[in-house]
Coordinates of C-alpha atoms in Angstrom, one line a residue:
Chain A
M12 CA 71.5 24.3 -40.4
T13 CA 70.1 21.6 -38.2
T14 CA 68.9 23.6 -35.3
H15 CA 65.3 24.8 -35.4
K16 CA 65.1 28.6 -36.2
L17 CA 64.0 29.2 -32.6
C18 CA 66.8 27.8 -30.3
T19 CA 68.8 28.6 -27.3
L20 CA 71.7 31.0 -27.5
Q21 CA 74.0 28.2 -26.5
E22 CA 72.9 26.2 -29.4
A23 CA 73.0 29.1 -31.8
V24 CA 76.6 30.0 -30.9
A25 CA 77.8 26.4 -30.8
E26 CA 76.4 25.7 -34.3
L27 CA 77.0 29.0 -36.1
I28 CA 80.1 30.7 -34.7
H29 CA 83.4 28.9 -35.2
D30 CA 87.0 29.6 -34.3
G31 CA 88.6 31.9 -36.8
D32 CA 85.3 33.4 -38.0
A33 CA 84.8 37.0 -38.8
I34 CA 81.9 38.0 -36.6
A35 CA 80.0 41.3 -36.4
L36 CA 78.0 42.0 -33.3
E37 CA 76.1 45.2 -34.2
G38 CA 73.9 47.7 -32.6
F39 CA 74.7 51.4 -32.5
T40 CA 74.6 52.1 -28.8
H41 CA 71.1 50.7 -28.8
L42 CA 70.3 46.9 -28.8
I43 CA 73.9 45.8 -28.4
P44 CA 73.9 41.9 -28.3
S45 CA 75.8 41.6 -25.0
A46 CA 74.4 38.2 -24.0
A47 CA 75.6 36.7 -27.3
G48 CA 79.0 38.2 -26.6
H49 CA 79.1 36.5 -23.2
E50 CA 78.2 33.2 -24.8
V51 CA 81.0 33.5 -27.4
I52 CA 83.4 33.9 -24.4
R53 CA 81.8 31.0 -22.4
Q54 CA 82.2 28.7 -25.4
R55 CA 85.9 29.9 -25.7
R56 CA 85.9 30.9 -29.3
R57 CA 89.4 31.8 -30.5
N58 CA 91.1 33.7 -33.3
L59 CA 88.1 35.7 -34.1
T60 CA 88.0 38.8 -36.3
L61 CA 85.7 41.2 -34.5
I62 CA 83.9 43.6 -36.8
R63 CA 81.9 46.4 -35.3
M64 CA 81.5 50.2 -35.8
T65 CA 81.8 50.9 -32.1
P66 CA 83.8 48.2 -30.2
D67 CA 82.7 48.9 -26.7
L68 CA 82.1 46.7 -23.6
V69 CA 81.0 43.7 -25.6
Y70 CA 84.3 43.5 -27.5
D71 CA 86.4 44.7 -24.6
M72 CA 85.3 41.4 -22.9
I73 CA 86.1 39.2 -25.8
I74 CA 89.4 40.8 -26.4
G75 CA 90.4 40.7 -22.8
M76 CA 89.6 37.1 -22.6
G77 CA 91.9 36.3 -25.5
G78 CA 89.2 35.5 -28.1
A79 CA 90.2 37.9 -30.9
D80 CA 93.1 38.3 -33.4
R81 CA 91.8 41.3 -35.2
A82 CA 89.4 44.2 -34.9
I83 CA 87.8 46.1 -37.8
F84 CA 86.1 49.2 -36.4
S85 CA 85.5 53.0 -36.6
W86 CA 85.3 54.2 -33.0
G87 CA 86.5 52.2 -30.0
G88 CA 85.6 53.6 -26.6
N89 CA 83.2 53.5 -23.6
P90 CA 80.6 56.1 -24.8
G91 CA 80.5 59.1 -22.5
V92 CA 83.0 57.5 -20.1
G93 CA 86.4 57.1 -21.9
S94 CA 88.6 54.3 -23.0
I95 CA 87.9 50.6 -23.3
H96 CA 90.9 49.4 -21.4
R97 CA 91.2 45.7 -22.6
F98 CA 91.0 46.9 -26.2
R99 CA 93.7 49.5 -25.5
D100 CA 95.9 47.0 -23.6
A101 CA 95.7 44.6 -26.5
I102 CA 96.7 47.3 -29.0
E103 CA 99.3 49.0 -26.9
K104 CA 100.8 46.1 -24.9
S105 CA 99.7 43.0 -26.8
W106 CA 97.8 41.6 -23.7
P107 CA 96.6 38.9 -23.5
R108 CA 97.6 38.6 -27.2
P109 CA 98.3 41.0 -30.0
L110 CA 95.3 42.5 -31.7
A111 CA 95.7 43.7 -35.3
I112 CA 93.4 46.6 -36.2
E113 CA 91.8 47.8 -39.4
E114 CA 90.4 51.3 -38.9
H115 CA 87.7 53.1 -40.8
S116 CA 85.2 55.9 -40.3
H117 CA 81.5 55.4 -39.4
A118 CA 80.3 56.5 -42.8
D119 CA 82.6 54.0 -44.4
M120 CA 81.7 51.1 -42.1
A121 CA 78.0 51.7 -42.8
A122 CA 78.7 51.9 -46.5
R123 CA 80.8 48.7 -46.4
Y124 CA 77.9 46.8 -44.8
Q125 CA 75.5 48.2 -47.4
A126 CA 77.8 47.0 -50.2
G127 CA 78.0 43.6 -48.5
A128 CA 74.2 43.4 -48.3
S129 CA 73.9 44.6 -51.9
G130 CA 76.2 42.0 -53.3
L131 CA 78.7 44.6 -54.6
P132 CA 82.4 44.2 -54.3
F133 CA 83.1 47.6 -52.8
A134 CA 81.6 50.6 -51.2
V135 CA 82.1 54.1 -52.7
M136 CA 81.7 57.4 -50.9
R137 CA 83.1 60.9 -50.6
G138 CA 85.3 60.3 -47.7
Y139 CA 88.6 60.5 -45.9
V140 CA 89.4 63.8 -47.6
G141 CA 92.7 65.0 -46.1
S142 CA 92.7 62.2 -43.4
D143 CA 95.7 60.1 -42.5
L144 CA 93.6 57.0 -42.2
P145 CA 94.2 55.9 -45.9
R146 CA 98.0 56.0 -45.2
Y147 CA 97.7 53.3 -42.5
N148 CA 94.8 51.2 -43.9
P149 CA 95.5 49.7 -47.4
N150 CA 91.8 48.8 -47.6
I151 CA 91.0 52.4 -48.1
R152 CA 91.7 53.4 -51.7
F153 CA 90.5 56.0 -54.2
I154 CA 88.9 55.8 -57.6
E155 CA 87.9 58.4 -60.1
C156 CA 84.2 58.8 -60.9
P157 CA 83.8 57.7 -64.6
F158 CA 81.2 60.5 -65.1
T159 CA 82.6 63.5 -63.3
G160 CA 86.2 62.7 -62.6
E161 CA 85.7 63.3 -58.9
R162 CA 88.1 61.4 -56.6
L163 CA 86.1 59.1 -54.3
A164 CA 87.0 56.8 -51.5
C165 CA 86.3 53.1 -51.9
T166 CA 86.7 50.1 -49.5
P167 CA 85.9 46.4 -49.8
A168 CA 82.4 45.2 -49.0
L169 CA 82.0 43.6 -45.6
N170 CA 80.6 40.1 -45.6
P171 CA 81.0 38.7 -42.1
D172 CA 80.8 35.0 -41.5
V173 CA 78.3 35.7 -38.8
A174 CA 76.1 38.7 -37.9
V175 CA 74.8 38.9 -34.4
I176 CA 72.1 41.4 -33.4
H177 CA 69.6 42.0 -30.6
A178 CA 66.0 43.1 -31.4
Q179 CA 62.7 43.7 -29.6
K180 CA 60.5 41.1 -31.0
A181 CA 60.4 37.9 -33.1
D182 CA 57.6 35.5 -34.0
R183 CA 57.7 31.8 -34.1
K184 CA 58.6 31.8 -37.8
G185 CA 61.7 33.9 -36.9
N186 CA 60.5 37.2 -38.4
V187 CA 62.3 39.9 -36.5
L188 CA 61.1 43.4 -35.6
I189 CA 63.6 46.2 -34.7
S190 CA 62.5 49.7 -33.6
G191 CA 64.1 52.8 -32.3
I192 CA 67.7 53.5 -33.3
V193 CA 68.1 50.8 -35.9
G194 CA 71.8 51.4 -36.7
V195 CA 73.2 49.0 -39.3
Q196 CA 71.4 45.9 -38.1
K197 CA 69.4 45.3 -41.3
E198 CA 72.6 45.7 -43.4
V199 CA 74.8 43.5 -41.3
V200 CA 72.3 40.6 -41.3
L201 CA 71.9 40.8 -45.1
A202 CA 75.6 41.1 -45.6
A203 CA 76.5 38.1 -43.4
R204 CA 76.6 34.4 -44.4
R205 CA 74.9 33.4 -41.1
S206 CA 73.0 35.3 -38.5
I207 CA 71.9 35.1 -34.9
V208 CA 69.2 37.4 -33.5
T209 CA 68.5 37.5 -29.7
V210 CA 65.2 39.1 -28.8
E211 CA 63.3 40.5 -25.8
E212 CA 60.1 38.8 -26.6
I213 CA 58.6 36.1 -28.8
V214 CA 55.2 37.0 -30.2
E215 CA 52.6 34.9 -32.1
D216 CA 52.7 36.9 -35.3
I217 CA 55.0 39.9 -36.0
K218 CA 52.4 41.3 -38.4
D219 CA 50.3 42.2 -35.4
H220 CA 53.1 44.4 -34.0
A221 CA 54.8 45.9 -37.0
Q222 CA 53.5 48.9 -38.9
M223 CA 53.8 48.8 -42.7
N224 CA 57.3 50.4 -42.9
S225 CA 58.8 49.0 -39.8
V226 CA 62.2 47.4 -39.9
V227 CA 61.4 43.8 -40.2
L228 CA 63.9 41.0 -41.1
P229 CA 61.9 38.1 -42.6
G230 CA 62.7 34.8 -40.9
W231 CA 64.1 33.3 -44.1
V232 CA 67.1 35.6 -44.0
V233 CA 67.9 34.8 -40.3
S234 CA 69.7 31.6 -39.2
A235 CA 68.7 31.5 -35.6
V236 CA 66.4 33.4 -33.2
C237 CA 67.0 33.2 -29.5
H238 CA 64.7 34.4 -26.7
V239 CA 67.0 36.3 -24.3
P240 CA 65.1 38.9 -22.3
G241 CA 67.5 41.7 -21.1
G242 CA 70.1 40.5 -23.6
A243 CA 71.2 44.0 -24.6
H244 CA 72.1 45.1 -21.1
P245 CA 73.9 47.4 -20.3
S246 CA 72.8 49.0 -23.5
Y247 CA 69.0 49.3 -23.9
A248 CA 66.0 48.0 -25.7
H249 CA 63.7 50.8 -26.6
G250 CA 60.3 50.1 -25.1
Y251 CA 61.7 47.5 -22.6
Y252 CA 64.5 49.0 -20.5
K253 CA 66.8 51.9 -20.3
R254 CA 70.5 52.2 -20.9
D255 CA 72.3 51.3 -17.6
N256 CA 74.7 54.2 -17.6
S257 CA 76.1 53.4 -14.2
F258 CA 77.2 50.0 -15.5
Y259 CA 79.2 51.7 -18.2
K260 CA 80.8 53.8 -15.6
A261 CA 81.5 50.9 -13.3
W262 CA 83.1 49.0 -16.3
D263 CA 85.9 51.6 -16.3
A264 CA 87.1 50.5 -12.9
I265 CA 86.5 46.7 -13.5
S266 CA 88.4 46.7 -16.8
R267 CA 91.3 49.0 -16.0
D268 CA 93.3 46.3 -14.2
R269 CA 94.0 42.9 -15.8
D270 CA 93.4 40.8 -12.6
T271 CA 90.3 42.7 -11.6
F272 CA 88.9 42.2 -15.1
L273 CA 89.7 38.5 -15.1
E274 CA 88.3 37.9 -11.7
W275 CA 85.1 39.7 -12.7
M276 CA 84.7 37.8 -15.9
N277 CA 85.4 34.4 -14.2
R278 CA 82.9 35.2 -11.5
H279 CA 80.0 36.6 -13.6
V280 CA 80.5 35.2 -17.1
M281 CA 82.5 32.0 -17.0
A282 CA 80.9 30.7 -13.8
T283 CA 77.4 31.3 -15.0
A284 CA 75.5 29.0 -17.4
D285 CA 73.6 31.6 -19.3
F286 CA 72.6 35.3 -19.4
A287 CA 69.8 34.8 -16.8
E288 CA 72.3 33.5 -14.4
F289 CA 74.7 36.3 -15.3
C290 CA 72.1 38.8 -14.4
Q291 CA 71.4 37.1 -11.1
S292 CA 75.1 37.1 -10.4
L293 CA 75.3 40.8 -11.0
A294 CA 72.2 41.4 -8.8
A295 CA 73.7 39.3 -6.0
S296 CA 76.9 41.4 -6.2
G297 CA 74.9 44.7 -6.0
M298 CA 76.0 45.8 -9.5
I299 CA 72.4 46.0 -10.7
R300 CA 69.4 46.7 -8.5
S301 CA 67.0 44.6 -10.6
L302 CA 67.2 42.5 -13.7
P303 CA 67.2 44.5 -16.9
Q304 CA 64.1 42.7 -18.2
E305 CA 62.2 43.7 -15.1
V306 CA 62.9 47.4 -15.5
R307 CA 60.3 48.9 -17.8
A308 CA 61.5 51.8 -19.7
Chain B
M98 CA 77.0 85.1 -10.9
S99 CA 80.3 83.2 -11.1
Y100 CA 80.9 80.4 -13.6
T101 CA 83.4 77.7 -14.6
P102 CA 85.7 77.8 -17.7
T103 CA 83.6 74.9 -19.1
E104 CA 80.4 76.7 -18.7
L105 CA 81.9 79.7 -20.4
M106 CA 83.0 77.5 -23.3
T107 CA 79.7 75.8 -23.6
I108 CA 77.7 79.1 -23.5
N109 CA 79.9 80.7 -26.1
A110 CA 79.6 77.7 -28.4
A111 CA 75.9 77.7 -28.0
R112 CA 75.5 81.4 -28.9
K113 CA 77.0 80.7 -32.4
L114 CA 74.1 78.4 -33.4
R115 CA 71.2 80.3 -35.2
D116 CA 67.6 79.2 -35.1
R117 CA 66.6 76.7 -37.9
Q118 CA 70.2 75.8 -38.7
V119 CA 70.8 72.1 -39.3
C120 CA 73.6 70.9 -36.9
F121 CA 75.3 67.5 -36.9
V122 CA 76.2 67.2 -33.3
G123 CA 79.2 65.4 -31.7
I124 CA 78.8 63.9 -28.2
G125 CA 80.1 65.7 -25.1
L126 CA 80.7 69.4 -25.2
P127 CA 79.2 70.0 -28.7
S128 CA 76.0 68.2 -27.5
A129 CA 75.8 70.3 -24.4
A130 CA 76.2 73.5 -26.4
A131 CA 73.8 72.6 -29.2
N132 CA 71.1 71.7 -26.6
L133 CA 71.7 74.9 -24.7
A134 CA 71.1 76.8 -27.9
R135 CA 67.9 74.9 -28.5
L136 CA 66.7 75.7 -25.0
T137 CA 67.6 79.4 -25.2
H138 CA 67.7 81.4 -28.4
A139 CA 67.3 78.7 -31.1
P140 CA 64.2 76.6 -30.3
E141 CA 63.8 75.5 -33.9
V142 CA 67.4 74.4 -34.5
V143 CA 67.6 71.0 -36.1
L144 CA 69.9 68.6 -34.2
I145 CA 71.2 65.5 -36.0
Y146 CA 73.1 62.8 -34.2
E147 CA 75.0 60.1 -36.1
S148 CA 72.9 57.4 -34.5
G149 CA 70.2 58.5 -37.0
T150 CA 68.1 60.8 -35.0
I151 CA 66.9 63.9 -36.9
G152 CA 65.4 66.8 -35.0
A153 CA 66.4 65.4 -31.6
R154 CA 65.1 67.2 -28.5
P155 CA 66.6 65.4 -25.6
D156 CA 65.3 66.5 -22.2
V157 CA 68.6 65.4 -20.6
L158 CA 72.0 65.3 -22.3
P159 CA 72.8 61.9 -23.8
L160 CA 75.8 60.0 -22.3
S161 CA 76.2 58.1 -25.6
I162 CA 75.5 59.2 -29.1
G163 CA 72.5 56.8 -29.3
D164 CA 70.7 57.2 -26.0
G165 CA 66.9 56.4 -26.2
E166 CA 66.3 60.1 -25.1
L167 CA 67.5 61.1 -28.6
A168 CA 65.1 58.9 -30.5
E169 CA 62.2 59.4 -28.2
F170 CA 61.6 63.1 -29.1
A171 CA 63.2 63.2 -32.6
D172 CA 61.2 64.1 -35.8
T173 CA 62.4 60.9 -37.3
V174 CA 64.9 58.1 -36.7
V175 CA 66.8 56.7 -39.8
S176 CA 69.4 54.1 -40.2
V177 CA 73.1 54.8 -39.8
P178 CA 73.9 54.3 -43.5
E179 CA 71.1 56.7 -44.4
I180 CA 72.2 59.5 -41.9
F181 CA 75.6 59.5 -43.4
R182 CA 74.6 59.1 -47.1
Y183 CA 71.4 61.1 -47.6
W184 CA 71.7 63.7 -44.8
L185 CA 75.4 64.4 -44.4
Q186 CA 77.0 63.5 -47.7
G187 CA 73.8 64.7 -49.4
G188 CA 74.8 68.2 -48.3
R189 CA 71.9 68.9 -45.9
V190 CA 74.0 69.8 -42.9
D191 CA 74.8 73.5 -42.1
V192 CA 77.1 73.0 -39.2
G193 CA 79.2 70.1 -38.1
F194 CA 79.9 70.5 -34.4
L195 CA 82.9 68.5 -33.2
G196 CA 85.1 67.9 -30.2
A197 CA 88.7 66.8 -30.5
A198 CA 91.7 65.5 -28.4
Q199 CA 94.2 67.6 -30.3
I200 CA 94.2 70.4 -32.9
D201 CA 96.9 72.1 -34.9
R202 CA 97.2 75.7 -36.3
F203 CA 95.2 74.8 -39.4
A204 CA 92.4 73.3 -37.4
N205 CA 93.2 69.7 -38.4
I206 CA 92.1 67.4 -35.6
N207 CA 93.4 64.2 -34.1
T208 CA 91.1 61.7 -32.3
T209 CA 93.1 58.6 -33.3
V210 CA 96.4 58.1 -31.6
I211 CA 99.2 59.9 -29.7
G212 CA 102.6 58.7 -30.7
P213 CA 103.4 56.4 -33.7
Y214 CA 100.3 54.7 -35.2
A215 CA 101.8 51.2 -34.9
T216 CA 103.2 51.6 -31.4
P217 CA 100.9 54.2 -29.8
R218 CA 101.7 56.0 -26.5
T219 CA 98.0 56.6 -26.2
R220 CA 95.3 54.9 -28.2
L221 CA 92.3 57.3 -28.6
P222 CA 88.9 56.0 -29.7
G223 CA 89.3 56.8 -33.4
A224 CA 87.5 58.6 -36.2
G225 CA 83.8 57.9 -35.6
G226 CA 81.8 60.1 -37.9
A227 CA 84.3 63.0 -37.8
P228 CA 86.3 62.7 -41.1
E229 CA 83.1 63.0 -43.2
I230 CA 81.4 65.6 -41.0
A231 CA 84.6 67.7 -41.3
S232 CA 84.5 67.4 -45.1
S233 CA 80.8 67.5 -45.9
A234 CA 79.1 70.0 -43.5
K235 CA 78.8 73.5 -44.9
E236 CA 81.0 74.7 -42.0
V237 CA 82.5 73.2 -38.9
W238 CA 82.9 74.4 -35.4
I239 CA 85.3 72.7 -33.0
T240 CA 85.1 73.0 -29.2
L241 CA 87.8 71.8 -26.8
R242 CA 89.8 72.9 -23.8
Q243 CA 92.9 74.9 -24.7
S244 CA 96.2 73.6 -23.4
P245 CA 99.7 72.9 -24.8
R246 CA 98.8 69.2 -24.9
S247 CA 95.7 69.8 -27.0
F248 CA 96.9 72.8 -29.1
V249 CA 100.0 71.2 -30.7
E250 CA 102.6 72.3 -33.2
R251 CA 102.4 69.0 -35.0
L252 CA 99.7 66.3 -34.9
D253 CA 100.8 62.7 -34.7
F254 CA 97.8 61.8 -36.8
I255 CA 95.3 63.8 -38.8
T256 CA 92.0 62.1 -38.3
S257 CA 89.8 64.8 -39.8
A258 CA 90.8 67.6 -42.1
G259 CA 90.7 71.3 -41.3
F260 CA 92.7 73.5 -43.7
L261 CA 95.5 70.8 -44.1
D262 CA 98.7 72.8 -44.8
G263 CA 96.9 76.1 -44.9
G264 CA 96.3 78.5 -47.8
D265 CA 94.1 76.8 -50.5
A266 CA 95.1 73.3 -49.5
R267 CA 91.6 72.4 -48.4
E268 CA 90.0 73.6 -51.6
R269 CA 92.5 71.6 -53.6
S270 CA 91.8 68.4 -51.5
G271 CA 88.3 68.1 -52.8
A272 CA 86.7 68.7 -49.4
R273 CA 83.3 70.3 -49.5
G274 CA 82.2 73.1 -47.2
A275 CA 84.1 76.0 -45.7
G276 CA 85.9 73.9 -43.1
P277 CA 86.4 75.0 -39.5
T278 CA 85.2 78.6 -39.2
A279 CA 85.5 78.7 -35.4
V280 CA 87.3 77.0 -32.6
I281 CA 85.7 77.8 -29.2
T282 CA 87.8 77.1 -26.1
D283 CA 87.6 77.8 -22.4
L284 CA 89.9 80.8 -23.0
G285 CA 88.5 82.4 -26.2
V286 CA 87.6 82.0 -29.8
L287 CA 89.9 81.3 -32.7
T288 CA 89.0 81.8 -36.3
P289 CA 91.0 81.0 -39.5
D290 CA 92.9 83.8 -41.3
P291 CA 91.1 84.4 -44.6
V292 CA 94.2 83.9 -46.6
T293 CA 96.7 81.7 -44.7
R294 CA 93.9 79.9 -42.9
E295 CA 96.0 79.8 -39.7
L296 CA 93.9 79.9 -36.5
T297 CA 94.0 83.4 -35.1
L298 CA 92.8 84.5 -31.6
T299 CA 89.9 86.8 -32.4
A300 CA 88.2 86.9 -29.0
V301 CA 89.0 86.2 -25.3
H302 CA 86.6 85.5 -22.6
P303 CA 86.2 88.0 -19.7
G304 CA 89.1 87.8 -17.3
I305 CA 91.4 86.0 -19.7
D306 CA 94.5 87.8 -21.0
V307 CA 96.3 87.1 -24.2
E308 CA 99.5 85.8 -22.5
Q309 CA 97.4 83.1 -20.8
V310 CA 96.1 82.0 -24.2
R311 CA 99.6 82.0 -25.7
A312 CA 100.8 79.9 -22.9
A313 CA 98.1 77.4 -23.5
T314 CA 99.0 77.1 -27.2
G315 CA 101.7 74.8 -28.6
W316 CA 102.6 77.1 -31.4
D317 CA 103.4 80.8 -31.8
L318 CA 99.8 82.0 -31.6
R319 CA 98.6 84.8 -33.9
V320 CA 96.4 87.4 -32.3
S321 CA 94.0 89.6 -34.2
P322 CA 94.6 93.4 -34.0
D323 CA 90.8 93.6 -33.5
L324 CA 90.7 91.3 -30.5
R325 CA 87.4 91.5 -28.8
M326 CA 86.0 90.2 -25.5
T327 CA 83.1 87.8 -25.4
E328 CA 80.1 88.8 -23.5
R329 CA 79.8 87.5 -19.9
P330 CA 77.3 84.6 -19.5
S331 CA 73.9 85.9 -18.6
E332 CA 72.1 84.6 -15.5
Q333 CA 69.5 83.1 -17.8
E334 CA 72.2 81.1 -19.9
L335 CA 73.8 79.9 -16.7
A336 CA 70.5 78.9 -15.1
I337 CA 69.3 76.9 -18.1
L338 CA 72.7 75.2 -18.6
R339 CA 72.9 74.3 -14.9
D340 CA 69.4 73.0 -14.9
L341 CA 70.2 70.9 -18.0
H342 CA 73.2 69.4 -16.2
A343 CA 71.3 68.8 -13.0
R344 CA 68.6 66.9 -14.9
T345 CA 71.3 65.0 -16.7
A346 CA 73.1 64.0 -13.6
Q347 CA 69.9 62.9 -12.0
A348 CA 68.9 60.8 -15.0
H349 CA 72.3 59.2 -15.3
G350 CA 72.6 58.3 -11.7
A351 CA 75.8 60.3 -11.1
A352 CA 77.6 63.6 -11.7
A353 CA 77.4 63.0 -15.5
G354 CA 76.8 66.5 -16.6
G355 CA 80.3 67.9 -16.7
D356 CA 81.2 70.8 -14.5

């Protein structure tokens, strides 16, 4: 790539995410790369395959804005609140365009990323016993263990074109430190062809911040690192800011109606230049009391 | 002291957990019940959430399965692949504690879709961790409100296996564990018949009569000849549960704690 490892999120998305790509924005409730999702929408990427264990607000926005053709997932909802309405509208009513779905379980999605990171062609697990999911998803198949004869589920490895994650810290060489609930972030970055990491903070040397067994992604496996404080809002960044539960609840009303959704997206995402402006726009409308990066957890 | 049907359900579900059991906890009602158990009779219960938190001790109930609260006070936090592979599939979970949108007479559950899969009437969130929790935990408890819409004759979709077609179908399927050994609702407790594996009403809550439970069930409900009544919630159980919900609502900035 031609960009420097440390670059702006606009540069990273422009260079690394293309129309038609299979992208995986990961973060299991924690460290969800929301700012990167907005930037994908601002740059009007189209025909994306969206991979994510838990499509929530970040994919609801991309799907509602017409950016996606397909979703690969294991649980699609607004955690603790209910449905994600744009996702449902796309599946149930093909609005604004049809959304093909490929559905798995959490254990399987995690195993598929592991297989992808391991350079294996498929993941194997004791899974889907008695479930109807394999009847509707031809990517879930079964093999016999060559040693015990046990029937095991297998699914193809996931190797996204681009992995996108948010983390707490990176240093100037692009070494990334993730702490707290680490989800599948390491696996998705190692499984993907390219990767973008947004971070709360750039530090001089990650070695001064990471204990020996911390989850660190060396800079040489990461394509781009972007400094985006608050970039996981409304999810949280452990040690920086808390989950904005009231935003998740507010999203239910914003996203329920097509016009309300479009108006909100145009006002706060399309009409703002970057995530900092997005946050100011939210603050001006009273949706957040203070910028996420200014609320210490 | 009066109480709501949901409080009754949560307290009865909590009572089932024994101290030091290892419980893989679903979000919502199971999480409220598991934490109530931890705050009352089972202080050493080990709560595992699929976000990778082992030995979680949240001070308020999490709104999502991965709230910071869960990680903050956990014994350890592992990755999502690890929680499913080493801890669940590895056979280290005593009880899988699940919620559901719909259940059938053999305790199979649906959290995927109402109506045909390709043209759903209602699209539900999907499987999450449930299929493997249901087939890997040593036993499974399910808690949900009982109504003809949730207790249905036929599921549109089996997301996670209970006893499948009943009898020895589960054993033949290759599932591990004993499967759903209890379904705790706002009206009573159902347990599988030892032979047919059909859910049988074995207990009703105080003030609930059998006809009420039958009316809330979408199939011809079997009732145990030894039907018992659950114990009334104690003042202590109610006080601790309400305190937990009040702390939760305050922390989440709204009435988040259920009713």
